[in-house]
């Protein structure tokens, strides 16, 4: 507080001297000093409000009276600087008495490990002013960016503990407003005035930190210090980590933000993705300087905007992303191997998806797709198993071989048990995959596509009821002729386990993409199983009356949709890993929110769209061939054979 009042006195003296000059520019600058003097007194009064409760009533009234007199001098633009100085000295003496320290001693000194950041900020802001005086606004922008990104960020955590509102005010003024003034090449006078206000706020924060340090109890204090391993040109990760768990602002639920913010977040995430891809490209070309500048821009110009709606939803996740960006900058600065840079960018891209989910929420469309997809998976897999088992049991009853039914049931039980074991193993592999999780999920997605593709066309070939019954009869007849009960155990076991294995594969792929929609997936699974039980009952009661053509056609369509979805997501995962190049189509194809995008596999890149279009074309061509062209050919061949047989019969009769 004493420091602020002394600075105000100095600014007021400069104002009085400059206002008497004949030079118009000096007179204009004088008004800046005048406003600075007023602002510093106001800031000192803010500090006084914090200290007042610990003072005696008499001391409090005395200091408030003296501050009011200083304000009167400034407002009246009085030339009585001696009275100004006397009032400041009296206030300093009162404060020293209050703190029980010798007169003129410095009160509330901030920790030296934090003071270095204040000094660096002051230097960077002064350098920015010098650059503007030389007409170099580009250099000025670098200086103000360095003041915030390389210094103030490490003060945010300790300042937030003592005054979160002040921390946010300084952050916005430095990160957004000051940089906007510089980028718009605002006049030197306006920028100097704005920087002066920022310095005032920083001084208040420093005084608050110093005051807090003197009042903290040893067992409650949080030690905000700079580690000895800290390198001046590297991001101080340890300092950033001290910000976990100290957020005291408003809290919001997932998705609880305006539609405007949601749109802005999507746009910023798209911009960051493009810039991160540029970082990889630049770094691979050994252009570390530009790669670092691009990485800084990705965070400072875009992700910082995402933090505004994101922080109230999950402050610790927001800080974790901030740390990951800082780690990326450190890797580039230290010329780390390219694979480490790529690995960190993979983490960031995964975090960007998570950021969008937090801000956007899950919505309505994505959960509906998650439910229907889950229902479709268990329905199609369960339907195939139910139809085969139903046909087997029906044939055994018709052929009076019911003694084998218990062996069929035994195979089913073994298959279900092994399916459960397979699920546990798959979960374990994914859990221990760690940094390779994205790769595992991508491989699972591609595997699901391959299986769905094969199964869909296998089902399509069996779409005729007659063909299906012939297929089942052949298998069961083959089993009954051997007379071995193990044949029925194995037949039912592989029938169910094949579907069970596919189900595990499909659900693992679905769960990896349906983030925060797991309940909808489980609901689809439960409802699907209930429907399958109903279908089994119908099969046992109605036999061949089940509309197999319709059901098989439905499962074929579901399989095609799921495989196209999984393919789009798998290609995107490989793109995130850097295994497949990324050609952005932002603004060319629709950009869905992350939840709808992952439930449809539609992402704004050329590679994902091309892969999905090709697979869709194959499905359409295959369906056209199997459903229309192949039957016509078979009909023609059958007609020709019939004609030949008829001709042979006529010749035989004629002979």
XYZ file of C-alpha atoms in Angstrom:
655
model
C 0.000 0.000 0.000
C 2.855 2.372 0.829
C 4.467 1.518 -2.476
C 1.281 2.353 -4.379
C 0.901 5.716 -2.631
C 4.548 6.624 -3.288
C 4.112 5.682 -6.944
C 0.956 7.795 -7.077
C 2.864 10.769 -5.603
C 5.608 10.391 -8.246
C 3.076 10.158 -11.102
C 1.244 13.224 -9.811
C 4.484 15.221 -9.658
C 5.305 14.239 -13.263
C 1.810 15.314 -14.272
C 2.206 18.769 -12.717
C 5.555 19.353 -14.423
C 4.451 18.050 -17.854
C 1.165 19.966 -17.840
C 3.099 23.248 -17.799
C 5.062 22.391 -20.952
C 4.355 24.035 -24.288
C 4.659 20.744 -26.174
C 1.191 19.315 -26.899
C 2.433 15.701 -26.841
C 3.893 16.183 -23.373
C 0.595 17.614 -22.170
C -1.221 14.534 -23.510
C 1.251 12.246 -21.758
C 0.747 14.307 -18.599
C -2.902 13.231 -18.491
C -1.765 9.615 -18.547
C 0.331 10.249 -15.448
C -2.621 12.021 -13.861
C -4.942 9.037 -14.450
C -2.179 6.760 -13.221
C -1.954 8.732 -9.970
C -5.718 8.426 -9.466
C -5.699 4.703 -10.226
C -2.870 3.983 -7.803
C -4.684 5.725 -4.969
C -7.819 3.701 -5.752
C -5.786 0.484 -5.700
C -4.235 1.450 -2.381
C -7.735 1.978 -1.003
C -8.637 -1.561 -2.127
C -5.717 -2.857 -0.092
C -6.790 -0.708 2.830
C -10.226 -2.387 2.784
C -8.497 -5.729 3.279
C -6.414 -4.468 6.209
C -9.055 -2.337 7.902
C -10.732 -5.159 9.822
C -7.492 -5.846 11.719
C -6.960 -2.196 12.768
C -8.305 -0.241 15.694
C -11.231 2.012 14.859
C -9.169 5.142 15.512
C -6.299 4.033 13.278
C -8.696 2.999 10.521
C -10.531 6.334 10.564
C -7.247 8.249 10.536
C -5.845 6.444 7.483
C -9.161 6.733 5.628
C -9.201 10.482 6.353
C -5.678 10.906 4.943
C -6.494 8.904 1.784
C -9.570 11.073 1.259
C -7.400 14.214 1.504
C -5.000 12.780 -1.113
C -7.960 12.142 -3.410
C -9.075 15.736 -2.894
C -5.637 17.024 -3.937
C -5.696 14.910 -7.097
C -9.296 15.680 -8.054
C -8.723 19.433 -7.616
C -5.387 19.173 -9.473
C -3.772 21.103 -6.637
C -0.096 22.050 -6.927
C 0.484 21.335 -3.223
C 2.813 18.359 -3.712
C 4.360 18.941 -0.294
C 1.015 18.236 1.375
C 0.668 15.145 -0.853
C 4.090 13.901 0.293
C 3.308 14.656 3.951
C 0.058 12.698 3.812
C 1.804 9.702 2.238
C 4.462 9.767 4.970
C 1.843 9.940 7.717
C -0.024 6.964 6.230
C 3.243 5.011 5.963
C 3.973 5.683 9.637
C 0.488 4.526 10.603
C 0.922 1.345 8.573
C 4.330 0.692 10.107
C 2.869 1.096 13.580
C 0.057 -1.249 12.632
C 2.565 -3.874 11.480
C 4.857 -3.227 14.465
C 7.895 -2.739 12.214
C 10.473 0.076 12.033
C 9.452 3.128 10.023
C 10.118 3.100 6.269
C 10.651 -0.670 6.212
C 9.174 -2.558 3.248
C 5.998 -4.370 4.197
C 4.515 -7.508 2.695
C 7.495 -8.607 0.610
C 6.514 -11.310 -1.868
C 8.524 -14.529 -2.014
C 11.641 -14.147 -4.169
C 10.662 -17.164 -6.288
C 7.517 -15.270 -7.333
C 9.173 -11.855 -7.498
C 11.198 -13.018 -10.501
C 7.960 -13.326 -12.484
C 6.854 -9.844 -11.477
C 10.248 -8.507 -12.558
C 10.072 -10.364 -15.873
C 6.573 -9.041 -16.542
C 7.691 -5.494 -15.805
C 10.666 -5.880 -18.149
C 8.572 -7.421 -20.936
C 5.921 -4.708 -20.718
C 8.575 -1.979 -20.739
C 10.182 -3.632 -23.770
C 6.783 -3.661 -25.468
C 6.490 0.101 -24.956
C 9.998 0.601 -26.354
C 9.140 -1.516 -29.399
C 6.023 0.559 -30.065
C 8.035 3.751 -29.743
C 10.208 2.328 -32.532
C 7.131 1.435 -34.567
C 7.682 -2.332 -34.165
C 4.287 -3.672 -33.122
C 5.300 -7.256 -33.996
C 8.070 -7.193 -31.395
C 5.666 -5.535 -28.961
C 3.196 -8.401 -29.420
C 5.934 -10.927 -28.647
C 6.822 -9.012 -25.499
C 3.266 -8.764 -24.166
C 2.718 -12.452 -25.019
C 5.872 -13.354 -23.101
C 4.726 -11.251 -20.156
C 1.556 -13.321 -19.914
C 2.423 -16.798 -21.185
C 5.953 -17.099 -19.798
C 5.412 -15.300 -16.513
C 1.919 -14.365 -15.392
C 0.595 -17.907 -15.867
C 2.850 -19.014 -13.008
C 1.422 -16.330 -10.749
C -2.194 -17.280 -11.412
C -2.384 -20.076 -8.841
C -1.019 -18.100 -5.872
C -2.982 -14.961 -6.799
C -6.200 -16.956 -7.149
C -5.835 -18.189 -3.588
C -5.868 -14.640 -2.242
C -8.181 -12.946 -4.782
C -9.645 -14.943 -7.679
C -11.437 -11.907 -9.130
C -8.206 -9.925 -9.347
C -6.441 -12.910 -10.923
C -9.062 -13.167 -13.672
C -9.060 -9.403 -14.224
C -5.296 -9.303 -14.765
C -5.459 -12.403 -16.973
C -8.072 -10.920 -19.301
C -6.320 -7.552 -19.416
C -2.963 -9.120 -20.315
C -4.060 -12.031 -22.505
C -6.887 -10.419 -24.441
C -7.228 -6.678 -24.077
C -3.582 -5.607 -24.143
C -2.745 -7.968 -27.003
C -5.752 -6.648 -28.930
C -4.512 -3.072 -28.470
C -1.081 -4.047 -29.779
C -2.421 -6.077 -32.715
C -4.689 -3.196 -33.701
C -1.676 -0.869 -33.473
C -3.398 1.431 -30.990
C -1.600 4.650 -30.076
C 1.377 4.564 -27.741
C -0.420 6.744 -25.179
C -3.382 4.366 -24.905
C -1.160 1.302 -24.623
C 1.038 2.959 -22.013
C -2.038 3.849 -19.985
C -3.340 0.298 -20.219
C 0.016 -1.180 -19.228
C 0.111 1.223 -16.297
C -3.251 -0.110 -15.104
C -2.015 -3.677 -15.444
C 1.059 -2.832 -13.402
C -1.188 -1.313 -10.744
C -3.188 -4.518 -10.531
C -0.007 -6.574 -10.409
C 1.262 -4.434 -7.556
C -1.957 -5.022 -5.643
C -1.630 -8.772 -6.220
C 1.961 -8.664 -4.992
C 0.926 -6.845 -1.835
C -1.854 -9.372 -1.272
C 0.553 -12.271 -1.705
C 3.032 -10.689 0.692
C 0.285 -10.086 3.224
C -0.976 -13.642 2.824
C 2.503 -15.083 3.359
C 2.895 -13.250 6.675
C -0.497 -14.435 7.914
C -0.385 -18.090 6.828
C -0.118 -20.784 9.462
C 2.690 -23.303 8.810
C 0.349 -26.259 8.530
C -2.029 -24.481 6.164
C 0.370 -22.742 3.836
C 0.768 -23.656 0.202
C 4.382 -23.257 -0.825
C 4.449 -21.418 -4.144
C 8.139 -21.584 -4.997
C 10.209 -21.960 -8.105
C 12.126 -25.271 -8.186
C 15.900 -25.165 -8.446
C 15.711 -27.132 -11.677
C 13.687 -24.382 -13.369
C 15.142 -23.130 -16.639
C 14.322 -19.537 -17.463
C 13.290 -20.161 -21.066
C 11.165 -23.212 -20.246
C 7.647 -23.444 -18.892
C 7.631 -23.971 -15.132
C 5.499 -27.121 -14.953
C 5.887 -27.564 -11.195
C 4.602 -24.057 -10.612
C 1.572 -24.695 -12.819
C 0.773 -27.922 -10.964
C 0.386 -25.984 -7.741
C -2.867 -24.650 -9.170
C -4.708 -27.973 -8.774
C -7.569 -27.843 -6.310
C -7.552 -24.096 -5.604
C -10.335 -22.937 -7.934
C -12.962 -21.029 -5.935
C -15.133 -19.577 -8.712
C -18.588 -20.604 -9.874
C -19.188 -24.254 -10.739
C -21.289 -25.551 -13.619
C -22.463 -28.920 -14.834
C -21.313 -30.567 -18.043
C -22.841 -28.776 -21.040
C -24.148 -25.912 -18.896
C -23.119 -23.022 -21.125
C -24.604 -20.921 -23.918
C -24.931 -22.096 -27.522
C -22.666 -19.231 -28.574
C -19.914 -20.529 -26.308
C -20.406 -24.059 -27.635
C -19.989 -22.822 -31.196
C -16.932 -20.771 -30.270
C -15.373 -23.778 -28.548
C -15.862 -25.946 -31.657
C -14.308 -23.251 -33.848
C -11.345 -22.803 -31.506
C -10.780 -26.548 -31.307
C -10.757 -26.783 -35.103
C -8.198 -23.967 -35.228
C -6.023 -25.670 -32.610
C -6.108 -28.982 -34.487
C -4.902 -27.296 -37.658
C -2.130 -25.520 -35.741
C -1.016 -28.693 -33.966
C -0.711 -30.416 -37.342
C 1.376 -27.441 -38.475
C 3.585 -27.858 -35.406
C 4.304 -31.476 -36.366
C 5.086 -30.464 -39.948
C 7.333 -27.549 -38.943
C 9.164 -29.532 -36.285
C 9.822 -32.392 -38.703
C 11.475 -29.812 -40.985
C 13.708 -28.649 -38.093
C 11.959 -25.275 -37.960
C 11.770 -25.252 -34.165
C 11.354 -21.504 -33.912
C 8.203 -21.380 -36.030
C 6.918 -24.611 -34.472
C 7.219 -23.004 -31.037
C 5.482 -19.837 -32.224
C 2.630 -21.923 -33.661
C 2.316 -23.954 -30.456
C 2.195 -20.757 -28.408
C -0.470 -19.342 -30.707
C -2.551 -22.539 -30.461
C -2.739 -22.085 -26.719
C -2.727 -18.327 -26.313
C -5.060 -17.420 -29.183
C -7.418 -20.393 -29.050
C -7.322 -22.704 -26.050
C -7.341 -19.818 -23.602
C -10.733 -18.906 -25.100
C -11.966 -22.440 -24.454
C -10.914 -22.163 -20.818
C -13.519 -19.455 -20.158
C -16.575 -21.798 -20.346
C -14.560 -24.932 -19.504
C -12.984 -23.895 -16.219
C -16.233 -23.669 -14.195
C -17.128 -27.185 -15.411
C -13.824 -28.895 -14.572
C -11.061 -26.547 -13.355
C -8.497 -29.284 -12.733
C -8.946 -30.745 -16.231
C -8.561 -27.226 -17.640
C -5.296 -26.810 -15.742
C -4.127 -30.241 -16.894
C -4.610 -29.156 -20.515
C -2.736 -25.924 -19.783
C 0.141 -28.032 -18.437
C 0.119 -30.272 -21.526
C 0.441 -27.218 -23.780
C 3.328 -25.999 -21.594
C 4.974 -29.430 -21.833
C 4.666 -29.288 -25.617
C 6.419 -25.906 -25.665
C 9.158 -27.287 -23.422
C 9.702 -30.269 -25.724
C 10.073 -27.974 -28.720
C 12.362 -25.579 -26.827
C 14.632 -28.438 -25.717
C 14.752 -29.930 -29.255
C 13.232 -33.198 -28.050
C 12.951 -36.160 -30.460
C 10.044 -35.747 -32.930
C 8.226 -38.818 -31.596
C 7.973 -37.180 -28.151
C 6.469 -34.054 -29.695
C 3.977 -36.158 -31.680
C 3.078 -38.154 -28.558
C 2.340 -34.965 -26.621
C 0.204 -33.653 -29.483
C -1.763 -36.932 -29.454
C -2.489 -36.290 -25.756
C -3.560 -32.737 -26.547
C -5.903 -33.798 -29.346
C -7.531 -36.331 -27.054
C -7.902 -33.553 -24.489
C -9.494 -31.304 -27.107
C -12.224 -33.899 -27.660
C -12.736 -34.075 -23.915
C -12.862 -30.276 -23.691
C -15.594 -30.166 -26.317
C -17.574 -32.870 -24.524
C -17.428 -30.953 -21.239
C -18.621 -27.712 -22.823
C -21.136 -29.134 -25.319
C -22.652 -31.839 -23.142
C -23.966 -35.022 -24.726
C -27.108 -33.463 -26.202
C -30.039 -35.547 -27.484
C -29.037 -36.892 -30.904
C -25.814 -38.615 -29.832
C -27.399 -40.543 -26.913
C -30.203 -41.666 -29.234
C -27.634 -43.001 -31.705
C -25.684 -44.637 -28.859
C -28.818 -46.402 -27.620
C -29.931 -47.536 -31.074
C -26.414 -48.665 -32.024
C -26.103 -50.670 -28.819
C -29.533 -52.187 -29.322
C -28.673 -53.036 -32.922
C -25.400 -54.754 -32.008
C -26.876 -57.112 -29.430
C -29.997 -57.618 -31.533
C -28.178 -58.617 -34.705
C -25.636 -60.814 -32.921
C -28.259 -62.339 -30.637
C -30.652 -62.836 -33.531
C -28.123 -64.834 -35.530
C -27.330 -67.045 -32.546
C -31.022 -67.416 -31.660
C -31.974 -68.392 -35.201
C -29.253 -71.017 -35.436
C -29.985 -72.475 -32.001
C -33.734 -72.359 -32.632
C -33.337 -74.168 -35.931
C -31.044 -76.763 -34.339
C -33.471 -77.494 -31.514
C -36.456 -77.599 -33.875
C -34.661 -80.035 -36.187
C -33.652 -82.250 -33.240
C -37.262 -82.392 -32.075
C -38.522 -83.133 -35.577
C -35.946 -85.894 -36.085
C -36.606 -87.343 -32.603
C -33.061 -86.642 -31.414
C -34.073 -84.664 -28.333
C -31.414 -86.437 -26.257
C -28.861 -84.077 -27.795
C -30.655 -80.907 -26.608
C -28.894 -80.853 -23.223
C -25.549 -80.892 -25.023
C -26.669 -77.919 -27.098
C -27.508 -76.043 -23.883
C -24.141 -76.980 -22.370
C -22.351 -75.492 -25.359
C -24.370 -72.288 -24.946
C -23.377 -71.977 -21.262
C -19.685 -72.517 -22.041
C -19.851 -69.936 -24.824
C -21.461 -67.296 -22.598
C -18.850 -67.910 -19.891
C -15.980 -67.574 -22.364
C -17.557 -64.421 -23.803
C -17.492 -62.903 -20.300
C -13.834 -63.871 -19.916
C -13.086 -62.335 -23.315
C -14.717 -59.070 -22.202
C -12.590 -58.963 -19.029
C -9.410 -59.623 -21.008
C -10.278 -56.913 -23.539
C -10.930 -54.418 -20.721
C -7.618 -55.343 -19.090
C -5.671 -54.886 -22.322
C -7.207 -51.451 -22.861
C -6.597 -50.401 -19.241
C -2.898 -51.327 -19.318
C -2.344 -49.882 -22.785
C -1.667 -46.421 -21.290
C -0.137 -44.172 -23.930
C -1.027 -46.764 -26.602
C -4.737 -46.604 -25.783
C -5.536 -44.638 -28.949
C -3.720 -47.246 -31.044
C -5.571 -50.124 -29.357
C -8.895 -48.369 -29.940
C -8.012 -47.704 -33.581
C -7.082 -51.361 -34.145
C -10.286 -52.491 -32.414
C -12.260 -50.178 -34.684
C -10.664 -51.513 -37.864
C -11.147 -55.100 -36.649
C -14.811 -54.378 -36.003
C -15.147 -52.975 -39.524
C -13.622 -56.117 -41.042
C -15.847 -58.470 -39.048
C -18.992 -56.430 -39.698
C -18.192 -56.320 -43.408
C -17.780 -60.082 -43.647
C -20.784 -60.896 -41.458
C -23.055 -58.460 -43.289
C -22.449 -60.098 -46.653
C -22.631 -63.558 -45.086
C -26.076 -62.655 -43.740
C -27.037 -61.130 -47.068
C -26.255 -64.405 -48.814
C -28.539 -66.216 -46.351
C -31.402 -63.764 -46.699
C -33.664 -66.266 -48.420
C -35.505 -68.449 -45.885
C -35.054 -71.569 -47.979
C -31.278 -71.080 -48.131
C -31.159 -70.483 -44.391
C -33.091 -73.646 -43.505
C -30.927 -75.691 -45.873
C -27.796 -74.292 -44.221
C -28.990 -75.239 -40.710
C -30.260 -78.672 -41.775
C -26.936 -79.490 -43.361
C -25.036 -78.650 -40.201
C -27.392 -80.563 -37.882
C -27.657 -83.583 -40.179
C -23.873 -83.724 -40.287
C -23.809 -83.704 -36.471
C -26.504 -86.369 -35.966
C -24.843 -88.806 -38.353
C -21.669 -88.863 -36.262
C -23.595 -89.756 -33.098
C -21.122 -87.878 -30.878
C -22.600 -85.524 -28.255
C -19.444 -83.363 -28.454
C -20.413 -82.359 -31.951
C -23.548 -80.677 -30.571
C -21.619 -79.076 -27.707
C -19.095 -77.658 -30.147
C -21.723 -76.667 -32.699
C -23.729 -74.634 -30.176
C -20.566 -73.371 -28.465
C -19.044 -71.940 -31.639
C -22.417 -70.633 -32.789
C -22.817 -68.567 -29.614
C -19.157 -67.733 -28.965
C -18.644 -66.454 -32.484
C -21.477 -64.013 -31.927
C -20.218 -63.321 -28.394
C -16.714 -62.541 -29.595
C -18.083 -60.203 -32.241
C -20.288 -58.564 -29.604
C -17.291 -57.942 -27.339
C -15.366 -56.472 -30.251
C -18.225 -54.210 -31.322
C -19.057 -53.024 -27.805
C -15.433 -52.258 -27.006
C -15.299 -50.114 -30.135
C -18.641 -48.495 -29.261
C -17.682 -47.726 -25.648
C -14.436 -46.112 -26.787
C -16.412 -43.620 -28.889
C -19.560 -43.192 -26.744
C -17.858 -41.179 -23.996
C -20.267 -40.082 -21.228
C -23.054 -42.042 -22.950
C -22.302 -45.392 -21.323
C -25.715 -45.549 -19.631
C -27.436 -45.248 -23.008
C -25.243 -48.025 -24.385
C -26.104 -50.253 -21.414
C -29.795 -49.439 -21.824
C -29.609 -50.465 -25.479
C -27.887 -53.695 -24.465
C -30.551 -54.572 -21.882
C -33.480 -53.751 -24.167
C -31.835 -55.662 -27.015
C -31.396 -58.758 -24.853
C -35.038 -58.539 -23.790
C -36.115 -58.434 -27.430
C -33.861 -61.405 -28.234
C -35.531 -63.434 -25.478
C -38.878 -62.567 -27.038
C -37.571 -63.627 -30.456
C -36.386 -66.960 -29.058
C -39.854 -67.532 -27.659
C -41.365 -66.725 -31.055
C -38.957 -69.075 -32.801
C -39.864 -71.910 -30.471
C -43.584 -71.293 -30.935
C -43.810 -70.189 -34.566
C -40.840 -71.920 -36.144
C -40.503 -70.935 -39.803
C -43.132 -68.212 -39.538
C -40.534 -65.690 -38.333
C -39.994 -63.008 -41.058
C -36.359 -63.910 -41.666
C -36.015 -61.902 -44.859
C -37.021 -58.692 -43.083
C -34.895 -59.423 -40.022
C -31.826 -60.359 -42.039
C -32.231 -57.289 -44.207
C -32.437 -55.151 -41.081
C -29.297 -56.654 -39.558
C -27.496 -56.167 -42.863
C -28.360 -52.449 -42.826
C -27.357 -52.076 -39.186
C -24.056 -53.817 -39.830
C -23.313 -51.522 -42.754
C -24.051 -48.387 -40.702
C -21.940 -49.563 -37.758
C -18.985 -50.522 -39.924
C -19.045 -47.155 -41.732
C -19.152 -45.411 -38.344
C -16.298 -47.480 -36.923
C -14.226 -46.911 -40.058
C -14.535 -43.127 -39.833
C -13.561 -43.141 -36.162
C -10.684 -45.583 -36.672
C -9.203 -43.498 -39.491
C -9.452 -40.428 -37.273
C -7.628 -42.266 -34.461
C -4.825 -43.178 -36.874
C -4.711 -39.544 -37.988
C -4.362 -38.434 -34.359
C -1.437 -40.841 -34.008
C 0.174 -39.450 -37.144
C -0.068 -42.751 -39.026
C -2.392 -41.323 -41.676
C -2.091 -37.785 -43.091
C -4.829 -35.270 -42.297
C -6.423 -33.070 -44.937
C -8.878 -30.770 -43.194
C -12.242 -30.074 -44.838
C -13.435 -27.468 -42.354
C -16.179 -25.386 -43.905
C -16.622 -27.880 -46.754
C -18.524 -30.671 -45.019
C -20.726 -30.346 -41.908
C -18.896 -30.076 -38.594
C -20.946 -32.005 -36.025
C -20.298 -31.704 -32.325
C -17.871 -34.315 -31.014
C -20.585 -36.631 -29.666
C -22.592 -36.833 -32.897
C -19.359 -37.043 -34.899
C -18.093 -40.075 -32.988
C -21.485 -41.793 -33.132
C -21.607 -41.409 -36.923
C -17.880 -41.432 -37.723
C -18.301 -38.257 -39.783
C -15.288 -35.994 -39.252
C -14.233 -32.998 -41.395
C -11.174 -34.580 -43.006
C -10.714 -35.871 -46.542
C -9.345 -39.233 -45.433
C -12.246 -40.160 -43.136
C -14.885 -39.068 -45.640
C -13.162 -40.863 -48.521
C -12.879 -44.093 -46.520
C -16.554 -43.996 -45.567
C -17.708 -43.193 -49.100
C -15.672 -46.089 -50.531
C -17.056 -48.546 -47.961
C -20.608 -47.309 -48.573
C -20.108 -47.766 -52.322
C -18.908 -51.342 -51.756
C -21.978 -52.089 -49.645
C -24.306 -50.632 -52.270
C -22.580 -52.496 -55.096
C -22.526 -55.756 -53.117
C -26.177 -55.456 -52.144
C -27.136 -54.688 -55.730
C -25.260 -57.756 -56.947
C -26.537 -60.187 -54.296
C -30.139 -59.002 -54.224
C -30.743 -58.311 -57.914
C -27.984 -59.297 -60.350
C -27.096 -62.685 -58.850
C -30.743 -63.904 -58.561
C -31.396 -62.918 -62.182
C -28.307 -64.792 -63.347
C -29.342 -67.824 -61.341
C -32.824 -67.534 -62.787
C -31.407 -67.390 -66.325
C -29.151 -70.367 -65.643
C -32.036 -72.329 -64.116
C -34.204 -71.465 -67.121
C -31.485 -72.609 -69.518
C -31.055 -75.870 -67.624
C -34.786 -76.438 -67.681
C -34.836 -75.810 -71.438
C -32.031 -78.325 -71.918
C -33.858 -80.916 -69.807
C -37.102 -80.339 -71.703
C -35.263 -80.705 -75.004
C -33.612 -83.935 -73.865
C -36.972 -85.337 -72.810
C -38.500 -84.502 -76.205
C -35.623 -86.139 -78.024
C -35.948 -89.236 -75.865
C -39.672 -89.444 -76.605
C -39.047 -88.880 -80.293
C -36.411 -91.632 -80.373
